[in-house]
PDB file of C-alpha atoms and ligand atoms in Angstrom:
ATOM      1  CA  MET A   1      -8.760  28.001-129.125  1.00 91.00           C
ATOM      2  CA  ARG A   2     -11.910  28.218-131.091  1.00 93.00           C
ATOM      3  CA  ILE A   3     -14.343  25.519-130.916  1.00 97.00           C
ATOM      4  CA  LYS A   4     -16.454  25.195-134.387  1.00 96.00           C
ATOM      5  CA  GLY A   5     -19.086  22.723-132.991  1.00 96.00           C
ATOM      6  CA  ILE A   6     -19.463  19.113-132.147  1.00 97.00           C
ATOM      7  CA  GLU A   7     -17.923  17.156-134.799  1.00 97.00           C
ATOM      8  CA  HIS A   8     -18.951  13.635-133.746  1.00 98.00           C
ATOM      9  CA  ILE A   9     -19.831  11.581-130.740  1.00 98.00           C
ATOM     10  CA  GLY A  10     -17.910   8.333-130.650  1.00 98.00           C
ATOM     11  CA  LEU A  11     -20.037   5.172-129.687  1.00 98.00           C
ATOM     12  CA  ALA A  12     -18.309   2.015-128.638  1.00 98.00           C
ATOM     13  CA  VAL A  13     -20.169  -0.988-129.888  1.00 98.00           C
ATOM     14  CA  ASP A  14     -19.577  -4.658-129.650  1.00 97.00           C
ATOM     15  CA  SER A  15     -20.166  -5.133-133.293  1.00 97.00           C
ATOM     16  CA  ILE A  16     -20.806  -2.430-136.083  1.00 98.00           C
ATOM     17  CA  ASP A  17     -22.659  -4.939-138.208  1.00 98.00           C
ATOM     18  CA  THR A  18     -25.109  -5.387-135.274  1.00 98.00           C
ATOM     19  CA  ALA A  19     -25.316  -1.706-134.157  1.00 98.00           C
ATOM     20  CA  ALA A  20     -25.175   0.144-137.531  1.00 98.00           C
ATOM     21  CA  PRO A  21     -29.024  -0.775-138.644  1.00 98.00           C
ATOM     22  CA  PHE A  22     -30.558   1.235-136.086  1.00 98.00           C
ATOM     23  CA  TRP A  23     -28.423   4.576-137.145  1.00 98.00           C
ATOM     24  CA  ARG A  24     -28.596   3.705-140.971  1.00 97.00           C
ATOM     25  CA  ASP A  25     -32.127   2.177-141.282  1.00 98.00           C
ATOM     26  CA  VAL A  26     -34.242   3.562-138.474  1.00 98.00           C
ATOM     27  CA  LEU A  27     -32.811   7.036-137.868  1.00 98.00           C
ATOM     28  CA  GLN A  28     -31.965   7.156-141.739  1.00 98.00           C
ATOM     29  CA  LEU A  29     -28.738   8.944-141.144  1.00 98.00           C
ATOM     30  CA  THR A  30     -26.365   9.570-144.191  1.00 98.00           C
ATOM     31  CA  HIS A  31     -23.559   7.146-144.258  1.00 97.00           C
ATOM     32  CA  ARG A  32     -20.458   8.871-144.754  1.00 96.00           C
ATOM     33  CA  GLY A  33     -17.810   5.856-144.909  1.00 96.00           C
ATOM     34  CA  SER A  34     -16.311   2.920-143.040  1.00 97.00           C
ATOM     35  CA  GLU A  35     -12.532   2.740-142.354  1.00 96.00           C
ATOM     36  CA  GLU A  36     -10.223   1.126-140.057  1.00 96.00           C
ATOM     37  CA  VAL A  37      -7.675   3.499-137.988  1.00 93.00           C
ATOM     38  CA  LYS A  38      -4.910   1.292-137.388  1.00 92.00           C
ATOM     39  CA  LEU A  39      -3.031   3.391-134.927  1.00 87.00           C
ATOM     40  CA  GLN A  40      -5.999   3.423-132.652  1.00 89.00           C
ATOM     41  CA  GLY A  41      -6.952  -0.264-133.394  1.00 94.00           C
ATOM     42  CA  VAL A  42     -10.518   0.584-134.496  1.00 96.00           C
ATOM     43  CA  ASN A  43     -12.954   0.085-137.342  1.00 97.00           C
ATOM     44  CA  THR A  44     -15.099   3.166-137.748  1.00 97.00           C
ATOM     45  CA  ASP A  45     -18.473   3.549-139.296  1.00 98.00           C
ATOM     46  CA  ILE A  46     -19.581   7.176-139.658  1.00 98.00           C
ATOM     47  CA  TYR A  47     -23.040   8.717-139.942  1.00 98.00           C
ATOM     48  CA  ASP A  48     -23.996  12.397-140.503  1.00 97.00           C
ATOM     49  CA  THR A  49     -27.008  13.949-138.812  1.00 97.00           C
ATOM     50  CA  SER A  50     -26.116  17.276-140.562  1.00 95.00           C
ATOM     51  CA  SER A  51     -25.073  18.931-137.471  1.00 95.00           C
ATOM     52  CA  GLY A  52     -22.391  16.498-136.039  1.00 96.00           C
ATOM     53  CA  LYS A  53     -21.794  12.891-136.886  1.00 98.00           C
ATOM     54  CA  VAL A  54     -22.176   9.613-135.192  1.00 98.00           C
ATOM     55  CA  GLU A  55     -19.008   7.425-135.134  1.00 98.00           C
ATOM     56  CA  LEU A  56     -19.498   3.797-134.387  1.00 98.00           C
ATOM     57  CA  LEU A  57     -16.417   2.140-132.928  1.00 98.00           C
ATOM     58  CA  GLU A  58     -15.361  -1.495-132.809  1.00 98.00           C
ATOM     59  CA  GLY A  59     -11.904  -2.686-131.618  1.00 97.00           C
ATOM     60  CA  THR A  60      -9.756  -4.683-134.019  1.00 97.00           C
ATOM     61  CA  ASN A  61      -7.957  -6.432-131.522  1.00 95.00           C
ATOM     62  CA  PRO A  62      -8.352  -7.150-127.683  1.00 94.00           C
ATOM     63  CA  ASP A  63      -5.531  -4.749-126.810  1.00 94.00           C
ATOM     64  CA  SER A  64      -7.011  -1.727-128.321  1.00 94.00           C
ATOM     65  CA  PRO A  65      -8.429   1.110-126.287  1.00 92.00           C
ATOM     66  CA  ILE A  66     -11.776   0.474-127.505  1.00 95.00           C
ATOM     67  CA  SER A  67     -11.768  -3.174-126.711  1.00 96.00           C
ATOM     68  CA  LYS A  68     -10.605  -2.336-123.166  1.00 96.00           C
ATOM     69  CA  PHE A  69     -13.155   0.374-122.776  1.00 95.00           C
ATOM     70  CA  LEU A  70     -15.955  -2.227-123.780  1.00 97.00           C
ATOM     71  CA  GLU A  71     -14.582  -4.832-121.487  1.00 96.00           C
ATOM     72  CA  LYS A  72     -14.710  -2.483-118.572  1.00 95.00           C
ATOM     73  CA  ARG A  73     -17.918  -0.348-119.400  1.00 94.00           C
ATOM     74  CA  GLY A  74     -19.815  -2.061-122.022  1.00 96.00           C
ATOM     75  CA  SER A  75     -21.061  -0.308-125.109  1.00 97.00           C
ATOM     76  CA  GLY A  76     -22.129   3.418-124.981  1.00 97.00           C
ATOM     77  CA  ILE A  77     -20.643   6.684-125.392  1.00 97.00           C
ATOM     78  CA  HIS A  78     -16.855   6.589-125.698  1.00 97.00           C
ATOM     79  CA  HIS A  79     -15.993  10.214-126.381  1.00 97.00           C
ATOM     80  CA  ILE A  80     -17.289  13.734-127.665  1.00 98.00           C
ATOM     81  CA  CYS A  81     -15.411  15.393-130.518  1.00 98.00           C
ATOM     82  CA  PHE A  82     -15.155  19.015-131.103  1.00 98.00           C
ATOM     83  CA  GLU A  83     -13.949  20.568-134.189  1.00 98.00           C
ATOM     84  CA  VAL A  84     -11.152  23.174-133.765  1.00 98.00           C
ATOM     85  CA  ASP A  85      -9.610  25.437-136.527  1.00 96.00           C
ATOM     86  CA  ASN A  86      -6.002  24.478-135.316  1.00 97.00           C
ATOM     87  CA  VAL A  87      -5.384  21.250-133.397  1.00 97.00           C
ATOM     88  CA  GLU A  88      -1.615  22.082-132.832  1.00 96.00           C
ATOM     89  CA  SER A  89      -2.375  25.378-130.966  1.00 96.00           C
ATOM     90  CA  ALA A  90      -5.210  23.982-129.171  1.00 97.00           C
ATOM     91  CA  MET A  91      -2.711  21.541-127.765  1.00 96.00           C
ATOM     92  CA  THR A  92      -0.344  24.011-126.780  1.00 96.00           C
ATOM     93  CA  GLU A  93      -2.985  25.870-125.035  1.00 96.00           C
ATOM     94  CA  LEU A  94      -4.161  22.933-123.211  1.00 97.00           C
ATOM     95  CA  LYS A  95      -0.640  22.120-121.815  1.00 95.00           C
ATOM     96  CA  GLU A  96      -0.354  25.714-120.634  1.00 96.00           C
ATOM     97  CA  ASN A  97      -3.412  25.254-118.669  1.00 96.00           C
ATOM     98  CA  ASN A  98      -2.077  21.770-117.314  1.00 96.00           C
ATOM     99  CA  ILE A  99      -4.757  19.819-119.164  1.00 97.00           C
ATOM    100  CA  GLN A 100      -3.752  16.233-119.579  1.00 97.00           C
ATOM    101  CA  VAL A 101      -3.568  15.447-123.223  1.00 97.00           C
ATOM    102  CA  ILE A 102      -3.055  11.715-124.287  1.00 95.00           C
ATOM    103  CA  GLY A 103      -0.027  11.444-126.390  1.00 90.00           C
ATOM    104  CA  ASP A 104       2.558  14.115-127.321  1.00 88.00           C
ATOM    105  CA  ASN A 105       1.592  14.914-130.835  1.00 92.00           C
ATOM    106  CA  PRO A 106      -1.676  15.127-132.932  1.00 95.00           C
ATOM    107  CA  THR A 107      -2.364  11.883-134.863  1.00 94.00           C
ATOM    108  CA  ILE A 108      -4.454  11.154-137.888  1.00 93.00           C
ATOM    109  CA  GLY A 109      -7.917   9.661-137.252  1.00 91.00           C
ATOM    110  CA  ALA A 110     -11.089   8.892-139.241  1.00 90.00           C
ATOM    111  CA  GLU A 111     -11.667  10.938-142.565  1.00 92.00           C
ATOM    112  CA  GLY A 112      -8.147  12.329-142.358  1.00 93.00           C
ATOM    113  CA  TYR A 113      -8.908  14.880-139.485  1.00 95.00           C
ATOM    114  CA  LYS A 114      -5.951  15.697-137.321  1.00 97.00           C
ATOM    115  CA  VAL A 115      -6.865  14.622-133.681  1.00 96.00           C
ATOM    116  CA  ILE A 116      -5.822  14.744-130.026  1.00 97.00           C
ATOM    117  CA  PHE A 117      -7.601  13.450-126.932  1.00 97.00           C
ATOM    118  CA  ILE A 118      -7.914  14.903-123.648  1.00 98.00           C
ATOM    119  CA  HIS A 119      -7.849  12.599-120.637  1.00 97.00           C
ATOM    120  CA  PRO A 120     -11.023  12.279-118.784  1.00 96.00           C
ATOM    121  CA  LYS A 121      -9.152  13.286-115.466  1.00 96.00           C
ATOM    122  CA  SER A 122      -9.072  16.836-116.845  1.00 97.00           C
ATOM    123  CA  THR A 123     -12.796  17.097-118.035  1.00 97.00           C
ATOM    124  CA  GLY A 124     -14.833  15.693-115.375  1.00 96.00           C
ATOM    125  CA  GLY A 125     -14.941  12.219-116.511  1.00 95.00           C
ATOM    126  CA  VAL A 126     -15.498  12.338-120.438  1.00 96.00           C
ATOM    127  CA  LEU A 127     -12.809  11.577-123.048  1.00 97.00           C
ATOM    128  CA  VAL A 128     -12.658  14.609-125.501  1.00 98.00           C
ATOM    129  CA  GLU A 129     -11.340  14.651-128.844  1.00 98.00           C
ATOM    130  CA  LEU A 130     -10.243  17.755-130.696  1.00 98.00           C
ATOM    131  CA  ALA A 131     -10.144  17.633-134.454  1.00 98.00           C
ATOM    132  CA  GLU A 132      -9.073  19.840-137.255  1.00 98.00           C
ATOM    133  CA  LYS A 133     -10.589  19.044-140.540  1.00 96.00           C
ATOM    134  CA  PRO A 134      -8.087  18.237-143.339  1.00 94.00           C
ATOM    135  CA  LEU A 135      -7.602  20.423-146.426  1.00 88.00           C
ATOM    136  CA  LYS A 136      -9.382  18.999-149.228  1.00 76.00           C
TER     137      LYS A 136
HETATM  138 CO1   CO B 201     -13.702  10.347-132.564  1.00 71.59          CO
END
């Protein structure tokens, strides 16, 4: 697979409303958008540093993975996302190398990216997302 760079860092926060002013007003990052990703039970709020984004994540229900993460570990870095040119072939490659991928197929994440997640057990403790940019 070919990694094209850090796409974003996902930060779990208790409340986007409370967390956003630091990123928006103090660091003055460009706001790219806010959207709910129903499949993952999260609201996202995304800022661009011009070299990788910051993605704020809050759970939309108590059973969502983000809510469970917050309950267990509190707010902080939730995952790191790398951009790849082809997420399907990346997934095949990972499975060939016995890397534990979460789920059987890529899903559509924020901003329409096609994404997969690699289990922290296979990465040294960090949840890693791989994302393929949608064709515009
Ligand atoms: Co992400």
